[in-house]
mmCIF file with all atom_site columns, C-alpha atoms in Angstrom:
data_model
loop_
_atom_site.group_PDB
_atom_site.id
_atom_site.type_symbol
_atom_site.label_atom_id
_atom_site.label_alt_id
_atom_site.label_comp_id
_atom_site.label_asym_id
_atom_site.label_entity_id
_atom_site.label_seq_id
_atom_site.pdbx_PDB_ins_code
_atom_site.Cartn_x
_atom_site.Cartn_y
_atom_site.Cartn_z
_atom_site.occupancy
_atom_site.B_iso_or_equiv
_atom_site.pdbx_formal_charge
_atom_site.auth_seq_id
_atom_site.auth_comp_id
_atom_site.auth_asym_id
_atom_site.auth_atom_id
_atom_site.pdbx_PDB_model_num
ATOM 1   C CA . UNK X 1 1   ? 81.834  122.797 86.450  1.00 53.00 ? 1   UNK X CA 1
ATOM 2   C CA . UNK X 1 2   ? 81.795  119.159 87.537  1.00 53.00 ? 2   UNK X CA 1
ATOM 3   C CA . UNK X 1 3   ? 84.297  118.188 84.826  1.00 52.00 ? 3   UNK X CA 1
ATOM 4   C CA . UNK X 1 4   ? 86.606  121.046 85.855  1.00 41.00 ? 4   UNK X CA 1
ATOM 5   C CA . UNK X 1 5   ? 86.498  119.797 89.448  1.00 39.00 ? 5   UNK X CA 1
ATOM 6   C CA . UNK X 1 6   ? 87.338  116.254 88.298  1.00 41.00 ? 6   UNK X CA 1
ATOM 7   C CA . UNK X 1 7   ? 90.233  117.525 86.178  1.00 35.00 ? 7   UNK X CA 1
ATOM 8   C CA . UNK X 1 8   ? 91.647  119.494 89.110  1.00 36.00 ? 8   UNK X CA 1
ATOM 9   C CA . UNK X 1 9   ? 91.248  116.464 91.382  1.00 37.00 ? 9   UNK X CA 1
ATOM 10  C CA . UNK X 1 10  ? 93.169  114.209 88.983  1.00 37.00 ? 10  UNK X CA 1
ATOM 11  C CA . UNK X 1 11  ? 95.897  116.796 88.437  1.00 34.00 ? 11  UNK X CA 1
ATOM 12  C CA . UNK X 1 12  ? 96.306  117.280 92.182  1.00 38.00 ? 12  UNK X CA 1
ATOM 13  C CA . UNK X 1 13  ? 96.412  113.510 92.747  1.00 39.00 ? 13  UNK X CA 1
ATOM 14  C CA . UNK X 1 14  ? 98.991  113.078 89.979  1.00 39.00 ? 14  UNK X CA 1
ATOM 15  C CA . UNK X 1 15  ? 101.207 115.880 91.304  1.00 38.00 ? 15  UNK X CA 1
ATOM 16  C CA . UNK X 1 16  ? 100.976 114.528 94.845  1.00 42.00 ? 16  UNK X CA 1
ATOM 17  C CA . UNK X 1 17  ? 101.948 111.025 93.669  1.00 45.00 ? 17  UNK X CA 1
ATOM 18  C CA . UNK X 1 18  ? 104.885 112.486 91.752  1.00 53.00 ? 18  UNK X CA 1
ATOM 19  C CA . UNK X 1 19  ? 106.029 114.420 94.826  1.00 66.00 ? 19  UNK X CA 1
ATOM 20  C CA . UNK X 1 20  ? 105.702 111.315 97.000  1.00 84.00 ? 20  UNK X CA 1
ATOM 21  C CA . UNK X 1 21  ? 107.866 109.330 94.567  1.00 84.00 ? 21  UNK X CA 1
ATOM 22  C CA . UNK X 1 22  ? 110.503 112.076 94.605  1.00 87.00 ? 22  UNK X CA 1
ATOM 23  C CA . UNK X 1 23  ? 110.476 112.111 98.407  1.00 87.00 ? 23  UNK X CA 1
ATOM 24  C CA . UNK X 1 24  ? 110.766 108.318 98.550  1.00 87.00 ? 24  UNK X CA 1
ATOM 25  C CA . UNK X 1 25  ? 113.715 108.407 96.165  1.00 89.00 ? 25  UNK X CA 1
ATOM 26  C CA . UNK X 1 26  ? 115.547 111.288 97.837  1.00 87.00 ? 26  UNK X CA 1
ATOM 27  C CA . UNK X 1 27  ? 114.788 109.991 101.331 1.00 86.00 ? 27  UNK X CA 1
ATOM 28  C CA . UNK X 1 28  ? 116.083 106.491 100.672 1.00 88.00 ? 28  UNK X CA 1
ATOM 29  C CA . UNK X 1 29  ? 118.101 105.883 97.518  1.00 91.00 ? 29  UNK X CA 1
ATOM 30  C CA . UNK X 1 30  ? 120.426 108.865 97.712  1.00 86.00 ? 30  UNK X CA 1
ATOM 31  C CA . UNK X 1 31  ? 121.920 107.520 100.924 1.00 90.00 ? 31  UNK X CA 1
ATOM 32  C CA . UNK X 1 32  ? 124.105 105.333 98.672  1.00 92.00 ? 32  UNK X CA 1
ATOM 33  C CA . UNK X 1 33  ? 123.277 106.387 95.102  1.00 91.00 ? 33  UNK X CA 1
ATOM 34  C CA . UNK X 1 34  ? 124.226 110.016 94.634  1.00 92.00 ? 34  UNK X CA 1
ATOM 35  C CA . UNK X 1 35  ? 122.618 111.468 91.542  1.00 91.00 ? 35  UNK X CA 1
ATOM 36  C CA . UNK X 1 36  ? 125.703 112.226 89.449  1.00 92.00 ? 36  UNK X CA 1
ATOM 37  C CA . UNK X 1 37  ? 128.633 110.957 91.517  1.00 93.00 ? 37  UNK X CA 1
ATOM 38  C CA . UNK X 1 38  ? 129.671 107.393 92.341  1.00 94.00 ? 38  UNK X CA 1
ATOM 39  C CA . UNK X 1 39  ? 130.873 107.048 95.923  1.00 92.00 ? 39  UNK X CA 1
ATOM 40  C CA . UNK X 1 40  ? 129.593 103.970 97.774  1.00 93.00 ? 40  UNK X CA 1
ATOM 41  C CA . UNK X 1 41  ? 127.362 102.803 94.903  1.00 95.00 ? 41  UNK X CA 1
ATOM 42  C CA . UNK X 1 42  ? 126.986 103.709 91.229  1.00 96.00 ? 42  UNK X CA 1
ATOM 43  C CA . UNK X 1 43  ? 125.581 107.163 90.497  1.00 95.00 ? 43  UNK X CA 1
ATOM 44  C CA . UNK X 1 44  ? 121.855 107.127 89.821  1.00 95.00 ? 44  UNK X CA 1
ATOM 45  C CA . UNK X 1 45  ? 122.367 108.669 86.382  1.00 95.00 ? 45  UNK X CA 1
ATOM 46  C CA . UNK X 1 46  ? 124.537 105.625 85.519  1.00 96.00 ? 46  UNK X CA 1
ATOM 47  C CA . UNK X 1 47  ? 121.946 103.182 86.884  1.00 97.00 ? 47  UNK X CA 1
ATOM 48  C CA . UNK X 1 48  ? 119.179 104.977 84.968  1.00 97.00 ? 48  UNK X CA 1
ATOM 49  C CA . UNK X 1 49  ? 121.199 104.963 81.741  1.00 97.00 ? 49  UNK X CA 1
ATOM 50  C CA . UNK X 1 50  ? 121.937 101.247 81.995  1.00 97.00 ? 50  UNK X CA 1
ATOM 51  C CA . UNK X 1 51  ? 118.313 100.394 82.712  1.00 98.00 ? 51  UNK X CA 1
ATOM 52  C CA . UNK X 1 52  ? 117.053 102.674 79.928  1.00 97.00 ? 52  UNK X CA 1
ATOM 53  C CA . UNK X 1 53  ? 119.419 100.998 77.459  1.00 98.00 ? 53  UNK X CA 1
ATOM 54  C CA . UNK X 1 54  ? 118.284 97.545  78.535  1.00 98.00 ? 54  UNK X CA 1
ATOM 55  C CA . UNK X 1 55  ? 114.601 98.383  79.080  1.00 98.00 ? 55  UNK X CA 1
ATOM 56  C CA . UNK X 1 56  ? 113.564 101.500 77.109  1.00 98.00 ? 56  UNK X CA 1
ATOM 57  C CA . UNK X 1 57  ? 109.838 100.871 77.657  1.00 98.00 ? 57  UNK X CA 1
ATOM 58  C CA . UNK X 1 58  ? 108.697 102.403 80.957  1.00 98.00 ? 58  UNK X CA 1
ATOM 59  C CA . UNK X 1 59  ? 106.661 99.352  81.963  1.00 98.00 ? 59  UNK X CA 1
ATOM 60  C CA . UNK X 1 60  ? 109.644 97.029  81.429  1.00 98.00 ? 60  UNK X CA 1
ATOM 61  C CA . UNK X 1 61  ? 112.039 99.456  83.139  1.00 98.00 ? 61  UNK X CA 1
ATOM 62  C CA . UNK X 1 62  ? 109.843 99.749  86.228  1.00 98.00 ? 62  UNK X CA 1
ATOM 63  C CA . UNK X 1 63  ? 109.194 95.991  86.389  1.00 98.00 ? 63  UNK X CA 1
ATOM 64  C CA . UNK X 1 64  ? 112.856 95.001  86.033  1.00 97.00 ? 64  UNK X CA 1
ATOM 65  C CA . UNK X 1 65  ? 114.228 97.610  88.419  1.00 97.00 ? 65  UNK X CA 1
ATOM 66  C CA . UNK X 1 66  ? 111.525 96.814  90.983  1.00 97.00 ? 66  UNK X CA 1
ATOM 67  C CA . UNK X 1 67  ? 112.209 93.079  90.804  1.00 96.00 ? 67  UNK X CA 1
ATOM 68  C CA . UNK X 1 68  ? 115.948 93.533  91.121  1.00 95.00 ? 68  UNK X CA 1
ATOM 69  C CA . UNK X 1 69  ? 115.841 95.968  94.033  1.00 95.00 ? 69  UNK X CA 1
ATOM 70  C CA . UNK X 1 70  ? 113.187 93.853  95.772  1.00 96.00 ? 70  UNK X CA 1
ATOM 71  C CA . UNK X 1 71  ? 115.540 90.843  95.654  1.00 95.00 ? 71  UNK X CA 1
ATOM 72  C CA . UNK X 1 72  ? 119.048 91.808  94.546  1.00 96.00 ? 72  UNK X CA 1
ATOM 73  C CA . UNK X 1 73  ? 120.568 88.910  92.673  1.00 93.00 ? 73  UNK X CA 1
ATOM 74  C CA . UNK X 1 74  ? 124.031 88.872  91.135  1.00 93.00 ? 74  UNK X CA 1
ATOM 75  C CA . UNK X 1 75  ? 122.978 86.518  88.330  1.00 93.00 ? 75  UNK X CA 1
ATOM 76  C CA . UNK X 1 76  ? 120.153 88.847  87.203  1.00 92.00 ? 76  UNK X CA 1
ATOM 77  C CA . UNK X 1 77  ? 122.198 92.031  87.447  1.00 95.00 ? 77  UNK X CA 1
ATOM 78  C CA . UNK X 1 78  ? 122.729 94.183  84.373  1.00 96.00 ? 78  UNK X CA 1
ATOM 79  C CA . UNK X 1 79  ? 125.536 95.976  86.249  1.00 96.00 ? 79  UNK X CA 1
ATOM 80  C CA . UNK X 1 80  ? 128.028 93.252  87.120  1.00 96.00 ? 80  UNK X CA 1
ATOM 81  C CA . UNK X 1 81  ? 130.883 95.772  87.044  1.00 96.00 ? 81  UNK X CA 1
ATOM 82  C CA . UNK X 1 82  ? 129.124 97.760  89.799  1.00 95.00 ? 82  UNK X CA 1
ATOM 83  C CA . UNK X 1 83  ? 128.764 94.622  91.917  1.00 96.00 ? 83  UNK X CA 1
ATOM 84  C CA . UNK X 1 84  ? 132.462 93.900  91.421  1.00 95.00 ? 84  UNK X CA 1
ATOM 85  C CA . UNK X 1 85  ? 133.332 97.435  92.524  1.00 95.00 ? 85  UNK X CA 1
ATOM 86  C CA . UNK X 1 86  ? 130.745 98.087  95.289  1.00 95.00 ? 86  UNK X CA 1
ATOM 87  C CA . UNK X 1 87  ? 129.414 94.592  96.155  1.00 95.00 ? 87  UNK X CA 1
ATOM 88  C CA . UNK X 1 88  ? 125.835 93.393  95.796  1.00 96.00 ? 88  UNK X CA 1
ATOM 89  C CA . UNK X 1 89  ? 123.162 95.830  96.893  1.00 94.00 ? 89  UNK X CA 1
ATOM 90  C CA . UNK X 1 90  ? 121.609 94.692  100.191 1.00 93.00 ? 90  UNK X CA 1
ATOM 91  C CA . UNK X 1 91  ? 117.991 93.620  100.388 1.00 91.00 ? 91  UNK X CA 1
ATOM 92  C CA . UNK X 1 92  ? 116.192 96.673  101.751 1.00 87.00 ? 92  UNK X CA 1
ATOM 93  C CA . UNK X 1 93  ? 112.781 95.067  102.418 1.00 88.00 ? 93  UNK X CA 1
ATOM 94  C CA . UNK X 1 94  ? 110.691 97.735  100.679 1.00 90.00 ? 94  UNK X CA 1
ATOM 95  C CA . UNK X 1 95  ? 107.182 96.888  99.538  1.00 92.00 ? 95  UNK X CA 1
ATOM 96  C CA . UNK X 1 96  ? 106.939 96.346  95.781  1.00 94.00 ? 96  UNK X CA 1
ATOM 97  C CA . UNK X 1 97  ? 104.462 99.202  95.274  1.00 93.00 ? 97  UNK X CA 1
ATOM 98  C CA . UNK X 1 98  ? 106.945 101.613 96.871  1.00 93.00 ? 98  UNK X CA 1
ATOM 99  C CA . UNK X 1 99  ? 109.729 100.299 94.645  1.00 95.00 ? 99  UNK X CA 1
ATOM 100 C CA . UNK X 1 100 ? 107.490 100.703 91.589  1.00 96.00 ? 100 UNK X CA 1
ATOM 101 C CA . UNK X 1 101 ? 106.879 104.351 92.484  1.00 95.00 ? 101 UNK X CA 1
ATOM 102 C CA . UNK X 1 102 ? 110.604 104.957 92.947  1.00 95.00 ? 102 UNK X CA 1
ATOM 103 C CA . UNK X 1 103 ? 111.489 103.140 89.710  1.00 96.00 ? 103 UNK X CA 1
ATOM 104 C CA . UNK X 1 104 ? 108.922 105.217 87.797  1.00 96.00 ? 104 UNK X CA 1
ATOM 105 C CA . UNK X 1 105 ? 110.450 108.376 89.263  1.00 95.00 ? 105 UNK X CA 1
ATOM 106 C CA . UNK X 1 106 ? 113.923 107.243 88.198  1.00 96.00 ? 106 UNK X CA 1
ATOM 107 C CA . UNK X 1 107 ? 112.643 106.479 84.688  1.00 97.00 ? 107 UNK X CA 1
ATOM 108 C CA . UNK X 1 108 ? 111.114 109.953 84.395  1.00 94.00 ? 108 UNK X CA 1
ATOM 109 C CA . UNK X 1 109 ? 113.979 111.963 85.936  1.00 94.00 ? 109 UNK X CA 1
ATOM 110 C CA . UNK X 1 110 ? 117.026 113.131 84.025  1.00 90.00 ? 110 UNK X CA 1
ATOM 111 C CA . UNK X 1 111 ? 119.538 113.409 86.861  1.00 87.00 ? 111 UNK X CA 1
ATOM 112 C CA . UNK X 1 112 ? 121.918 115.432 84.689  1.00 85.00 ? 112 UNK X CA 1
ATOM 113 C CA . UNK X 1 113 ? 119.387 118.291 84.676  1.00 82.00 ? 113 UNK X CA 1
ATOM 114 C CA . UNK X 1 114 ? 118.096 120.373 87.553  1.00 71.00 ? 114 UNK X CA 1
ATOM 115 C CA . UNK X 1 115 ? 115.009 118.899 89.212  1.00 69.00 ? 115 UNK X CA 1
ATOM 116 C CA . UNK X 1 116 ? 113.240 119.354 92.497  1.00 60.00 ? 116 UNK X CA 1
ATOM 117 C CA . UNK X 1 117 ? 113.587 116.663 95.181  1.00 59.00 ? 117 UNK X CA 1
ATOM 118 C CA . UNK X 1 118 ? 110.184 117.643 96.626  1.00 51.00 ? 118 UNK X CA 1
#
């Protein structure tokens, strides 16, 4: 019984963390980065694809995206064409742990398929 309780606790914690990451993403990033359409910034599916191609390992993907969004830098960008078209992303002053959660959500989400924002 105790192990069942622990399993349920961990599953609930994991699901809650996943929902929080989705809410953080949809509450912040989609202001500029629409999921499948480029308007004022590249579409998130394009950003995800570029980062996956450059950093296929989740740990590397999350680290690199977090570092770049934490301090956008034209020299470190893997999307120079997007900077040329939309300008450099502004520094948004998010805490790194929040950015890591969002980057992990982006890594895990296929924006070309239906998914729940909450």
